[in-house]
Coordinates of C-alpha atoms and ligand atoms in Angstrom, one line a residue:
M1 CA -0.2 -0.6 -0.5
C2 CA 1.4 3.4 -1.2
G3 CA 4.6 3.5 -4.0
I4 CA 7.3 5.6 -2.5
V5 CA 10.5 6.9 -4.2
G6 CA 13.9 9.0 -3.9
Y7 CA 16.6 9.4 -6.4
I8 CA 19.6 11.2 -5.6
G9 CA 22.0 11.6 -9.3
P10 CA 22.9 13.8 -12.0
K11 CA 19.3 13.4 -13.5
K12 CA 16.4 15.5 -13.1
A13 CA 14.9 14.2 -10.1
S14 CA 11.1 14.5 -11.4
E15 CA 11.3 13.0 -14.5
V16 CA 13.1 10.0 -13.1
I17 CA 10.5 10.1 -9.7
L18 CA 7.5 10.8 -12.6
E19 CA 8.1 7.1 -14.3
A20 CA 9.2 5.5 -11.2
L21 CA 5.9 5.9 -9.4
R22 CA 4.3 5.0 -13.0
K23 CA 6.1 1.5 -12.1
V24 CA 4.7 1.4 -8.7
E25 CA 1.3 2.6 -9.0
Y26 CA -0.6 -0.3 -8.5
R27 CA 0.6 -0.3 -4.6
G28 CA -2.4 2.8 -4.3
Y29 CA -3.5 5.6 -6.7
D30 CA -6.0 7.9 -5.0
S31 CA -3.4 10.2 -5.1
A32 CA 0.2 11.3 -6.2
G33 CA 3.1 13.8 -5.1
I34 CA 6.7 14.7 -5.8
A35 CA 8.9 17.1 -4.1
V36 CA 12.1 18.1 -4.9
S37 CA 15.7 20.2 -3.2
N38 CA 16.1 23.4 -4.7
S39 CA 17.2 26.4 -3.2
K40 CA 13.7 25.5 -1.1
I41 CA 12.1 22.3 -1.6
E42 CA 9.0 22.4 -4.2
I43 CA 6.5 20.4 -3.9
M44 CA 3.6 18.8 -6.4
K45 CA 0.4 16.7 -5.3
D46 CA -2.6 16.7 -6.5
A47 CA -5.7 13.5 -6.1
G48 CA -6.5 11.1 -8.8
K49 CA -4.4 8.6 -10.5
I50 CA -1.0 9.6 -11.8
A51 CA -2.3 9.6 -15.4
E52 CA -4.7 12.9 -14.5
I53 CA -2.6 14.5 -12.0
E54 CA -0.5 15.2 -14.7
K55 CA -3.3 17.0 -16.8
R56 CA -3.8 19.7 -14.2
N57 CA 0.4 19.6 -13.0
D58 CA 3.6 20.2 -14.9
F59 CA 6.1 17.8 -13.4
S60 CA 8.6 18.8 -15.7
S61 CA 8.9 22.0 -14.3
L62 CA 10.5 20.4 -10.8
Q63 CA 14.2 21.1 -10.9
G64 CA 16.5 19.8 -9.1
T65 CA 18.6 16.3 -9.2
V66 CA 17.6 15.1 -5.7
G67 CA 13.8 14.2 -4.6
I68 CA 11.4 11.6 -3.3
G69 CA 8.0 10.9 -4.9
H70 CA 4.2 8.7 -3.5
T71 CA 1.5 7.3 -4.7
R72 CA -1.2 6.7 -1.9
W73 CA -4.0 4.3 -0.5
A74 CA -5.6 6.6 1.6
T75 CA -5.6 5.3 5.2
H76 CA -5.0 8.5 7.9
G77 CA -7.1 11.1 6.4
E78 CA -9.7 11.3 3.4
V79 CA -8.2 11.5 -0.7
N80 CA -8.0 15.1 -1.4
K81 CA -4.6 17.6 -2.2
Q82 CA -3.9 18.4 1.5
N83 CA -3.2 14.4 2.6
A84 CA -1.5 14.0 -0.6
H85 CA 2.5 13.0 0.4
P86 CA 5.1 14.4 -0.1
H87 CA 4.7 16.3 3.4
T88 CA 6.6 19.2 5.3
D89 CA 7.2 19.9 9.2
C90 CA 6.3 24.0 9.9
T91 CA 9.6 25.3 7.6
G92 CA 9.1 23.6 4.8
T93 CA 12.4 22.4 4.8
I94 CA 11.9 18.7 6.0
C95 CA 9.7 16.9 3.2
L96 CA 8.9 13.0 3.5
V97 CA 6.7 10.0 2.1
H98 CA 5.5 7.4 4.0
N99 CA 3.9 4.3 3.3
G100 CA 2.2 2.3 6.2
I101 CA 0.1 3.3 9.4
I102 CA 1.7 5.8 12.5
E103 CA -0.1 3.9 15.7
N104 CA 0.7 6.3 17.9
F105 CA -0.6 9.2 16.2
A106 CA -2.7 11.0 18.4
E107 CA -0.5 10.9 21.5
L108 CA 2.3 12.6 18.7
R109 CA -0.7 14.9 17.1
E110 CA -1.1 16.1 20.8
R111 CA 2.5 16.7 22.0
L112 CA 3.8 18.2 19.1
G113 CA 0.4 20.3 18.8
K114 CA 1.3 21.4 22.6
L115 CA 4.0 22.5 21.0
G116 CA 3.2 25.0 19.0
H117 CA 3.1 23.0 15.8
K118 CA 0.3 23.5 13.0
F119 CA -0.4 20.9 11.2
K120 CA -2.0 20.8 7.5
S121 CA -3.2 17.8 6.8
E122 CA -5.7 15.6 9.0
T123 CA -2.6 12.3 8.3
D124 CA -0.3 10.4 10.5
T125 CA 3.1 11.0 8.5
E126 CA 2.8 14.9 8.3
L127 CA 3.4 14.4 12.2
V128 CA 6.4 13.0 11.6
A129 CA 7.8 16.2 9.8
H130 CA 7.0 17.9 13.0
L131 CA 8.8 15.7 14.5
L132 CA 11.6 15.3 13.0
E133 CA 11.6 19.4 13.3
E134 CA 11.6 19.2 16.9
N135 CA 14.2 17.0 17.3
L136 CA 16.5 18.9 15.0
K137 CA 16.2 21.4 18.0
T138 CA 17.0 19.2 20.5
A139 CA 19.6 17.2 18.6
K140 CA 21.8 20.5 18.0
G141 CA 20.9 20.8 14.1
D142 CA 22.5 17.2 13.3
F143 CA 19.8 15.6 11.1
K144 CA 20.9 12.2 11.7
K145 CA 20.4 12.0 15.2
A146 CA 16.9 13.8 14.8
F147 CA 15.9 11.1 11.8
F148 CA 17.3 8.1 14.4
D149 CA 15.6 9.7 17.6
M150 CA 12.4 9.6 15.6
L151 CA 12.6 6.4 14.5
K152 CA 12.9 5.6 18.5
D153 CA 9.3 7.2 18.5
V154 CA 7.1 6.0 16.3
E155 CA 5.4 3.2 16.8
G156 CA 3.3 1.3 14.2
S157 CA 4.9 0.3 11.0
Y158 CA 6.0 2.4 8.3
S159 CA 8.7 3.3 5.2
F160 CA 10.3 6.8 5.3
V161 CA 12.4 8.3 2.3
I162 CA 12.9 11.8 3.4
F163 CA 15.1 14.6 2.7
R164 CA 15.8 18.3 3.9
Q165 CA 16.4 21.2 1.9
G166 CA 20.6 21.9 1.4
E167 CA 21.5 18.4 2.1
R168 CA 22.2 15.8 -1.3
K169 CA 21.0 13.1 1.3
I170 CA 18.3 10.9 1.4
Y171 CA 17.1 9.1 4.6
G172 CA 15.1 6.2 4.2
A173 CA 13.6 3.2 6.8
R174 CA 11.8 0.3 7.0
K175 CA 9.6 -1.4 9.9
S176 CA 6.7 -3.9 8.5
C177 CA 6.5 -2.8 5.2
P178 CA 8.4 -3.1 2.2
L179 CA 11.6 -0.7 0.6
V180 CA 14.6 -1.5 -1.6
I181 CA 17.7 0.3 -2.1
G182 CA 18.9 0.2 -5.8
I183 CA 22.2 1.0 -7.3
G184 CA 22.8 2.6 -10.6
K185 CA 26.0 4.7 -12.4
G186 CA 26.2 7.1 -10.6
E187 CA 22.9 7.6 -9.1
M188 CA 21.1 6.2 -5.9
F189 CA 17.5 5.1 -5.8
F190 CA 14.8 4.4 -3.4
A191 CA 11.6 2.6 -4.0
S192 CA 9.3 0.9 -2.2
D193 CA 9.3 -2.2 -4.4
M194 CA 12.3 -3.5 -7.1
P195 CA 9.5 -2.9 -10.7
A196 CA 10.1 1.3 -10.1
V197 CA 13.9 1.1 -11.1
L198 CA 13.4 -2.1 -13.1
D199 CA 14.8 -0.3 -16.6
R200 CA 17.3 2.0 -14.7
T201 CA 19.8 -0.7 -12.7
R202 CA 19.1 -4.5 -11.0
E203 CA 21.4 -4.3 -7.9
F204 CA 19.7 -4.1 -4.9
V205 CA 20.3 -4.2 -1.4
F206 CA 16.9 -5.5 0.1
L207 CA 16.9 -3.4 3.9
G208 CA 15.8 -5.5 6.7
E209 CA 13.4 -5.1 9.8
A210 CA 13.6 -2.6 11.6
E211 CA 17.1 -1.2 9.4
A212 CA 17.7 2.5 8.0
A213 CA 20.0 3.6 5.2
I214 CA 20.7 6.8 3.8
L215 CA 21.4 7.6 0.3
S216 CA 24.1 10.3 -0.9
D217 CA 25.6 10.8 -5.0
G218 CA 28.6 8.7 -3.2
G219 CA 26.6 5.4 -2.5
Y220 CA 24.5 4.3 1.1
D221 CA 25.5 3.4 4.3
V222 CA 23.2 1.0 6.1
Y223 CA 22.2 1.1 9.4
D224 CA 20.5 -1.0 12.6
A225 CA 17.3 0.8 14.5
A226 CA 19.8 1.9 17.0
G227 CA 21.5 3.9 14.3
K228 CA 24.6 1.2 14.5
K229 CA 26.5 1.2 10.5
T230 CA 26.1 -2.2 9.2
S231 CA 26.7 -4.2 6.6
R232 CA 23.9 -5.0 3.6
P233 CA 25.5 -6.0 0.5
S234 CA 23.9 -5.5 -3.0
K235 CA 22.2 -8.3 -5.2
H236 CA 21.9 -8.7 -8.7
V237 CA 18.3 -9.7 -9.4
D238 CA 17.5 -11.4 -13.1
W239 CA 13.7 -9.9 -13.3
T240 CA 14.1 -8.1 -16.5
P241 CA 12.4 -4.3 -17.6
Q242 CA 10.8 -5.9 -20.0
M243 CA 8.8 -8.1 -17.5
A244 CA 7.5 -4.8 -15.9
Q245 CA 5.5 -3.4 -19.4
K246 CA 2.9 -4.3 -21.2
E247 CA 4.5 -5.2 -24.3
G248 CA 0.8 -4.3 -26.4
Y249 CA -1.5 -5.6 -24.3
P250 CA -3.8 -3.2 -23.1
H251 CA -3.5 -4.1 -19.5
F252 CA -1.2 -5.4 -17.0
M253 CA -3.8 -8.5 -16.0
L254 CA -4.7 -9.7 -19.5
K255 CA -0.9 -9.6 -20.1
E256 CA -0.6 -11.5 -16.7
I257 CA -3.2 -14.3 -17.5
F258 CA -1.3 -14.6 -21.2
E259 CA 1.9 -15.4 -19.5
Q260 CA 0.6 -18.3 -17.6
Q261 CA 1.7 -21.2 -20.6
A262 CA 5.2 -19.5 -19.8
T263 CA 4.9 -19.1 -16.3
I264 CA 3.5 -22.7 -15.3
R265 CA 6.1 -24.3 -16.8
Q266 CA 8.9 -22.0 -15.3
S267 CA 7.3 -22.6 -11.8
S268 CA 7.1 -26.0 -12.4
A269 CA 11.0 -26.4 -12.4
V270 CA 11.8 -24.6 -9.0
D271 CA 13.4 -26.1 -6.0
V272 CA 11.8 -27.4 -3.3
N273 CA 13.5 -29.5 -1.5
W274 CA 14.0 -27.9 1.4
A275 CA 10.2 -27.2 2.3
V276 CA 9.7 -30.7 1.3
N277 CA 12.9 -31.9 4.0
E278 CA 11.0 -29.0 6.8
L279 CA 7.9 -31.0 5.8
K280 CA 8.8 -34.7 7.0
R281 CA 10.4 -33.5 9.6
A282 CA 6.8 -31.9 11.3
K283 CA 4.3 -33.9 13.3
N284 CA 2.1 -31.0 11.8
I285 CA 1.1 -28.8 9.3
S286 CA -0.5 -25.0 8.8
I287 CA -1.2 -23.3 5.9
I288 CA -1.2 -19.7 6.1
A289 CA -2.3 -16.9 3.8
C290 CA -5.0 -13.7 2.6
G291 CA -6.9 -13.5 -0.3
T292 CA -6.0 -15.5 -3.8
S293 CA -3.0 -16.9 -1.9
Y294 CA -5.8 -18.7 0.7
Y295 CA -7.2 -20.1 -1.7
A296 CA -3.8 -22.1 -3.1
A297 CA -3.7 -22.8 0.3
L298 CA -6.8 -24.7 0.3
V299 CA -6.1 -26.2 -2.4
F300 CA -2.6 -27.4 -1.1
K301 CA -4.9 -28.8 2.5
H302 CA -6.8 -31.0 -0.3
L303 CA -3.8 -32.2 -2.1
L304 CA -2.8 -33.0 1.4
A305 CA -4.6 -35.0 2.7
S306 CA -5.5 -36.6 -1.0
E307 CA -1.9 -37.3 -2.2
C308 CA 0.0 -37.5 1.0
G309 CA -3.0 -38.7 3.6
I310 CA -2.0 -35.9 5.7
R311 CA -4.3 -34.0 7.5
A312 CA -3.3 -30.2 7.6
D313 CA -5.0 -26.5 8.9
A314 CA -5.6 -23.7 7.0
V315 CA -5.5 -20.4 8.6
I316 CA -6.5 -17.2 7.2
G317 CA -3.7 -14.6 8.3
S318 CA -6.1 -12.1 10.0
E319 CA -7.7 -15.4 11.5
F320 CA -4.4 -16.7 13.0
R321 CA -5.9 -17.1 16.8
S322 CA -8.4 -19.6 15.0
G323 CA -5.0 -21.8 14.7
V324 CA -3.0 -24.5 16.9
F325 CA 0.6 -23.8 16.8
D326 CA 2.8 -25.4 18.4
K327 CA 7.0 -27.1 18.3
G328 CA 6.2 -29.8 15.8
T329 CA 4.3 -27.0 14.1
C330 CA 5.4 -26.2 10.6
A331 CA 3.5 -23.4 9.1
I332 CA 3.7 -22.4 5.3
A333 CA 2.7 -19.2 4.8
I334 CA 1.8 -18.0 1.2
S335 CA 1.8 -14.6 -0.1
Q336 CA 2.5 -13.4 -3.4
S337 CA 4.2 -9.5 -1.8
G338 CA 5.5 -11.7 1.1
E339 CA 4.7 -8.4 2.3
T340 CA 0.8 -8.4 4.0
A341 CA 1.1 -7.7 6.7
D342 CA -2.0 -10.2 8.0
T343 CA -0.2 -13.0 7.1
L344 CA 3.4 -11.6 8.4
S345 CA 1.3 -11.1 12.0
A346 CA 0.1 -14.9 11.7
V347 CA 3.5 -16.0 10.9
R348 CA 5.3 -14.1 14.0
F349 CA 2.7 -15.7 16.2
A350 CA 2.8 -18.7 15.0
K351 CA 7.1 -18.6 15.3
G352 CA 6.2 -17.2 18.9
K353 CA 5.0 -20.8 19.9
G354 CA 8.2 -22.4 18.1
A355 CA 6.6 -23.6 14.7
R356 CA 9.0 -24.2 11.7
I357 CA 8.1 -21.5 9.3
I358 CA 8.2 -22.1 5.1
G359 CA 7.7 -18.7 2.9
I360 CA 6.2 -19.4 -0.8
T361 CA 6.8 -16.0 -2.1
N362 CA 7.0 -14.6 -5.0
V363 CA 9.0 -11.5 -3.8
F364 CA 12.3 -11.8 -3.6
G365 CA 13.8 -9.7 -0.2
S366 CA 10.2 -9.5 1.1
S367 CA 9.2 -9.8 4.7
L368 CA 8.2 -12.9 4.6
T369 CA 11.9 -14.0 3.2
R370 CA 13.2 -12.7 6.8
E371 CA 10.6 -14.2 9.0
A372 CA 10.9 -18.3 7.5
D373 CA 13.5 -20.7 8.0
A374 CA 13.2 -21.6 4.4
T375 CA 12.1 -20.0 1.1
V376 CA 10.4 -21.3 -1.5
Y377 CA 10.5 -18.3 -4.7
I378 CA 7.0 -19.1 -7.4
G379 CA 8.9 -17.6 -10.4
A380 CA 6.0 -15.9 -11.5
G381 CA 8.5 -13.2 -12.3
P382 CA 7.2 -9.3 -11.8
E383 CA 2.9 -9.5 -11.2
I384 CA 1.8 -5.7 -11.6
A385 CA -1.7 -5.7 -11.6
V386 CA -3.2 -5.0 -8.4
V387 CA -5.5 -8.7 -8.5
A388 CA -3.2 -12.4 -8.5
T389 CA -3.6 -14.2 -11.7
K390 CA -0.1 -15.3 -12.7
S391 CA 1.0 -15.9 -9.1
F392 CA -1.7 -17.7 -8.1
T393 CA -1.2 -20.6 -10.7
S394 CA 3.1 -20.7 -10.0
Q395 CA 1.3 -20.8 -6.6
L396 CA -0.2 -23.4 -7.6
V397 CA 2.7 -25.2 -9.4
V398 CA 5.0 -25.4 -6.5
L399 CA 2.3 -26.1 -3.7
Y400 CA 1.5 -28.9 -5.9
K401 CA 5.3 -30.3 -6.5
I402 CA 5.9 -30.3 -3.4
A403 CA 2.9 -32.1 -2.2
L404 CA 4.1 -34.8 -5.2
T405 CA 7.6 -35.0 -3.4
L406 CA 5.9 -35.8 -0.4
A407 CA 3.7 -38.5 -1.5
G408 CA 7.2 -39.7 -4.3
K409 CA 5.2 -39.7 -7.2
K410 CA 7.8 -39.0 -9.7
K411 CA 5.2 -39.9 -13.0
E412 CA 3.1 -37.5 -11.8
L413 CA 5.7 -34.7 -11.6
L414 CA 6.7 -35.0 -15.1
Q415 CA 3.2 -34.6 -16.2
L416 CA 3.0 -31.3 -13.8
H417 CA 5.7 -30.2 -16.8
D418 CA 3.3 -30.7 -19.6
L419 CA 0.6 -28.5 -18.1
S420 CA 1.7 -25.3 -19.9
G421 CA 0.8 -26.6 -23.4
V422 CA -3.1 -27.2 -22.1
A423 CA -2.8 -23.7 -20.6
E424 CA -1.8 -22.4 -23.5
A425 CA -5.1 -24.4 -25.6
V426 CA -6.6 -22.8 -23.4
L427 CA -5.9 -19.3 -24.1
S428 CA -6.0 -19.2 -27.2
K429 CA -10.4 -19.8 -26.8
S430 CA -10.2 -16.5 -25.1
G431 CA -12.8 -15.0 -27.6
D432 CA -14.6 -17.7 -26.6
V433 CA -15.2 -16.3 -22.6
E434 CA -15.5 -12.5 -24.6
K435 CA -18.7 -13.4 -26.4
L436 CA -20.2 -14.9 -23.1
V437 CA -19.4 -12.1 -21.7
G438 CA -22.3 -9.5 -24.0
E439 CA -25.3 -11.2 -21.5
L440 CA -23.6 -11.6 -18.6
A441 CA -22.6 -8.0 -18.1
K442 CA -25.8 -7.1 -17.4
K443 CA -26.3 -9.3 -15.1
K444 CA -25.6 -7.8 -11.1
D445 CA -26.0 -11.6 -8.9
F446 CA -23.2 -14.5 -10.4
F447 CA -22.9 -18.0 -7.9
F448 CA -19.4 -19.8 -8.7
I449 CA -19.8 -23.9 -7.7
G450 CA -17.5 -26.8 -7.7
R451 CA -17.0 -29.7 -5.1
G452 CA -14.0 -31.0 -4.3
V453 CA -11.0 -29.1 -5.1
Y454 CA -12.5 -27.1 -7.4
F455 CA -14.4 -25.4 -4.4
P456 CA -11.2 -23.2 -4.1
I457 CA -11.4 -22.3 -8.0
A458 CA -14.8 -20.9 -7.1
L459 CA -13.8 -18.8 -4.5
E460 CA -10.8 -17.2 -6.7
G461 CA -13.5 -16.7 -9.7
A462 CA -16.0 -15.3 -7.5
L463 CA -12.7 -13.1 -6.0
K464 CA -12.0 -12.2 -9.3
L465 CA -15.0 -11.3 -10.8
K466 CA -15.5 -8.5 -7.0
E467 CA -12.3 -7.2 -6.8
I468 CA -12.1 -5.8 -10.6
A469 CA -16.0 -5.8 -11.7
Y470 CA -17.0 -4.7 -8.8
L471 CA -20.0 -7.5 -8.9
H472 CA -22.0 -9.4 -6.4
A473 CA -20.6 -12.8 -6.5
E474 CA -20.7 -16.0 -3.9
A475 CA -18.9 -18.9 -3.9
Y476 CA -20.4 -22.2 -2.6
A477 CA -19.3 -25.8 -2.4
A478 CA -21.9 -27.1 -5.1
G479 CA -24.1 -29.4 -2.4
E480 CA -24.0 -26.7 0.1
L481 CA -26.5 -24.8 -2.4
K482 CA -29.7 -27.1 -0.7
H483 CA -28.5 -25.9 2.6
G484 CA -29.4 -22.3 1.9
P485 CA -28.0 -20.2 -0.8
L486 CA -31.1 -21.7 -3.3
S487 CA -33.3 -19.2 -1.6
M488 CA -31.3 -17.1 -3.6
L489 CA -32.0 -18.3 -6.8
E490 CA -34.1 -16.6 -8.9
D491 CA -35.3 -16.5 -12.8
G492 CA -32.0 -15.4 -14.7
V493 CA -29.5 -15.8 -12.1
P494 CA -25.6 -16.9 -12.9
I495 CA -24.5 -20.2 -12.3
I496 CA -21.0 -20.7 -13.0
A497 CA -20.5 -24.5 -12.2
I498 CA -17.4 -25.8 -12.6
G499 CA -15.9 -29.3 -12.6
N500 CA -13.5 -32.2 -14.6
F501 CA -15.3 -35.4 -15.0
D502 CA -13.9 -37.0 -11.4
E503 CA -16.1 -38.7 -8.9
N504 CA -17.6 -35.7 -8.1
M505 CA -19.2 -34.9 -11.8
V506 CA -22.6 -37.2 -11.7
K507 CA -23.2 -34.9 -8.4
L508 CA -22.3 -31.9 -9.5
V509 CA -24.6 -32.3 -12.4
T510 CA -27.6 -32.8 -10.2
N511 CA -27.4 -29.6 -8.4
V512 CA -26.6 -27.7 -11.7
K513 CA -30.2 -29.7 -12.0
E514 CA -31.7 -27.9 -9.2
C515 CA -30.4 -24.3 -10.1
K516 CA -32.1 -24.3 -13.7
A517 CA -35.3 -26.0 -11.7
R518 CA -35.1 -22.9 -9.9
K519 CA -34.8 -21.0 -14.0
A520 CA -31.2 -20.3 -12.9
R521 CA -29.1 -19.9 -15.8
V522 CA -25.7 -22.1 -16.3
L523 CA -22.2 -20.8 -17.0
A524 CA -20.6 -24.7 -17.5
V525 CA -16.2 -24.5 -16.9
S526 CA -16.0 -27.9 -17.7
D527 CA -14.7 -30.9 -20.5
H528 CA -17.7 -33.4 -19.2
L529 CA -20.4 -33.2 -22.2
G530 CA -23.0 -34.0 -19.2
L531 CA -22.7 -30.7 -17.5
L532 CA -21.7 -28.6 -20.7
A533 CA -25.4 -30.0 -22.0
E534 CA -27.2 -28.9 -19.2
A535 CA -25.5 -25.5 -19.4
D536 CA -27.6 -22.3 -21.4
W537 CA -23.8 -20.9 -21.8
K538 CA -20.7 -23.3 -21.5
F539 CA -16.8 -23.3 -21.8
A540 CA -15.6 -26.5 -23.1
M541 CA -12.7 -27.5 -21.3
P542 CA -9.8 -29.7 -23.5
A543 CA -8.6 -32.7 -21.5
V544 CA -6.3 -31.8 -18.8
P545 CA -4.9 -34.7 -16.4
G546 CA -8.1 -34.5 -13.7
L547 CA -5.1 -34.4 -10.7
F548 CA -3.9 -30.8 -12.8
A549 CA -7.1 -29.1 -13.6
P550 CA -7.8 -26.9 -11.1
I551 CA -4.6 -25.5 -12.0
I552 CA -5.6 -24.7 -15.6
Y553 CA -10.0 -24.1 -14.5
I554 CA -8.9 -20.8 -12.8
L555 CA -8.0 -19.5 -16.3
P556 CA -11.5 -18.6 -18.0
L557 CA -12.4 -17.9 -14.6
Q558 CA -9.9 -14.8 -14.7
L559 CA -11.3 -13.7 -18.6
L560 CA -14.0 -14.2 -17.2
A561 CA -13.4 -11.0 -14.8
Y562 CA -11.2 -9.6 -17.5
Y563 CA -13.8 -8.7 -20.4
M564 CA -16.9 -8.4 -17.4
A565 CA -14.3 -5.6 -16.5
V566 CA -13.4 -3.8 -19.9
K567 CA -17.5 -4.2 -21.0
L568 CA -18.4 -2.7 -17.5
G569 CA -15.9 0.0 -18.2
K570 CA -13.8 0.1 -15.0
D571 CA -10.0 -0.8 -14.9
P572 CA -8.7 -3.9 -14.4
D573 CA -5.0 -2.9 -13.3
K574 CA -6.3 -0.3 -10.8
P575 CA -9.0 -1.8 -8.9
R576 CA -11.3 0.6 -6.5
N577 CA -10.1 0.0 -2.6
L578 CA -7.6 -2.6 -3.1
A579 CA -4.1 -2.4 -3.1
K580 CA -1.0 -5.2 -4.2
S581 CA 0.7 -5.1 -1.0
V582 CA -1.8 -4.9 2.2
T583 CA 0.5 -4.0 4.6
V584 CA -2.0 -2.4 7.1
E585 CA -3.7 -4.8 9.2
Ligands
LIG601 C1 -2.8 -11.0 -0.8 C2 -4.1 -10.6 -1.7 C3 -4.0 -10.9 -2.8 C4 -5.5 -9.6 -3.9 C5 -4.6 -8.3 -3.2 C6 -4.5 -8.0 -1.8 O1 -2.3 -11.0 -1.5 O2 -6.0 -10.8 -0.6 O3 -4.5 -12.3 -3.0 O4 -5.1 -9.9 -5.1 O5 -3.8 -8.1 -4.2 O6 -3.9 -8.9 -1.4 P1 -0.6 -11.6 -1.1 O7 -0.2 -12.1 0.3 O8 -0.5 -12.9 -1.8 O9 0.7 -10.8 -1.9

């Protein structure tokens, strides 16, 4: 939540920062701003998405080669120009951007208010600028000391990027929110996520939890929370700038849906041995995740039962107190971003009870990798659209690989490598899904149903439609309809029935008939002629080895949500009220 950037180097800072902000806009897009340092600090900020703000503000008029920028996902204070970042102190010489939540906000506001500070916004962030101003007085002008004193005073989660008039330095710090340092040729960057500056460098420093850094023209220094210098060498990453570009697709989401024909193959080559060895030693297994990743967790739970005969617990990150964790637990935390606050809290809780942690993530150096005893990178490459698509199938492929290795199923492991061909076949029929949207886009309520391992796929299909098309969609284990929800079926309500020809199919067909008897209309996503024959609309799936079908069956549902959003005039890449990494609880 919130994208932040800092730049120091020979180039015009406003241009570098604006470009970088566009690339991390998926982190928040209700307002944005840039500040640069000249003879004084100049700030330009406004409410809206960057493209709208640019029409009203000429960022290129900001001169100067040091600067900071921000794209906001509002938490404290409504969306307006005053609350947009950057924020300054009373003197206008200390300027900062922030991602996270300052929890002792009320106490700081009262304390600083009593000292005579005047606030221009309702944000928690602005208080930190005033706190620095106050600390600077007691530190007798030593800004570095004022900065570290501030870090001791501030409670909550943050990544800060801060600069000061007349000083060619940028100060950054992180706690429970991401912040990386990019090392360019004669230039240095701070960014929330690597894609912000991938076109300028692939050399990154990943700050640890509660660490700080100071960038200058000459390089960077890293400090622990107490202000003691520490060492953090840089790492070269193999993500390319092209991976973070649309490459001719109208939206990142569509590009990422189509990329799955390649990413499914890539992820099947990921090394999972560490994770498997951890699981072999475990007395019990808990899977922790949120949102889409939680639905991957449900599929994994199903696989552990069906393929390995292992009982596991799947826990929603924010509901961690419902899980049982102890010294014998291996907790597998799944998170595309590796930054989801609810998931990280659950991980810390499980660790506190003595559990071992396996992190399954897509983002190198993310917070989850630091908390985990072993990490598996799913290898999907940067996912820019806010909603998860290719990361979901990559999570599934990696989780299948773990379960099948654990079960010693060599033949099936080989089949996993061949799935991308089927994915390609399904995606080549995207036009068929697009055609369905003509009628479906007139509907307001949707019910997704599946049995067994298709229930989490139904949940994920419904979530996609909610996230980007803002339509009411519910998902049920198909057998549950008769236990209440059938009462909601009226003339023409669409039921999306998902499943391949397995032991559950006969019953799924019966459930579909029950819906039709109540005048619902059915879209079948299946390879089973009997189910397709019952349907009003159909997406006929190619033959896929049954075990792996769920990985492929989500593809038409992703396409459906995408085309529905486009048809209804919504931006699928930047859905309202959502952010790519949810760093607040
Ligand atoms: C979890 C998640 C996503 C969702 C949105 C908000 O993220 O719920 O599934 O699409 O981006 O966050 P993560 O923990 O997998 O990064």
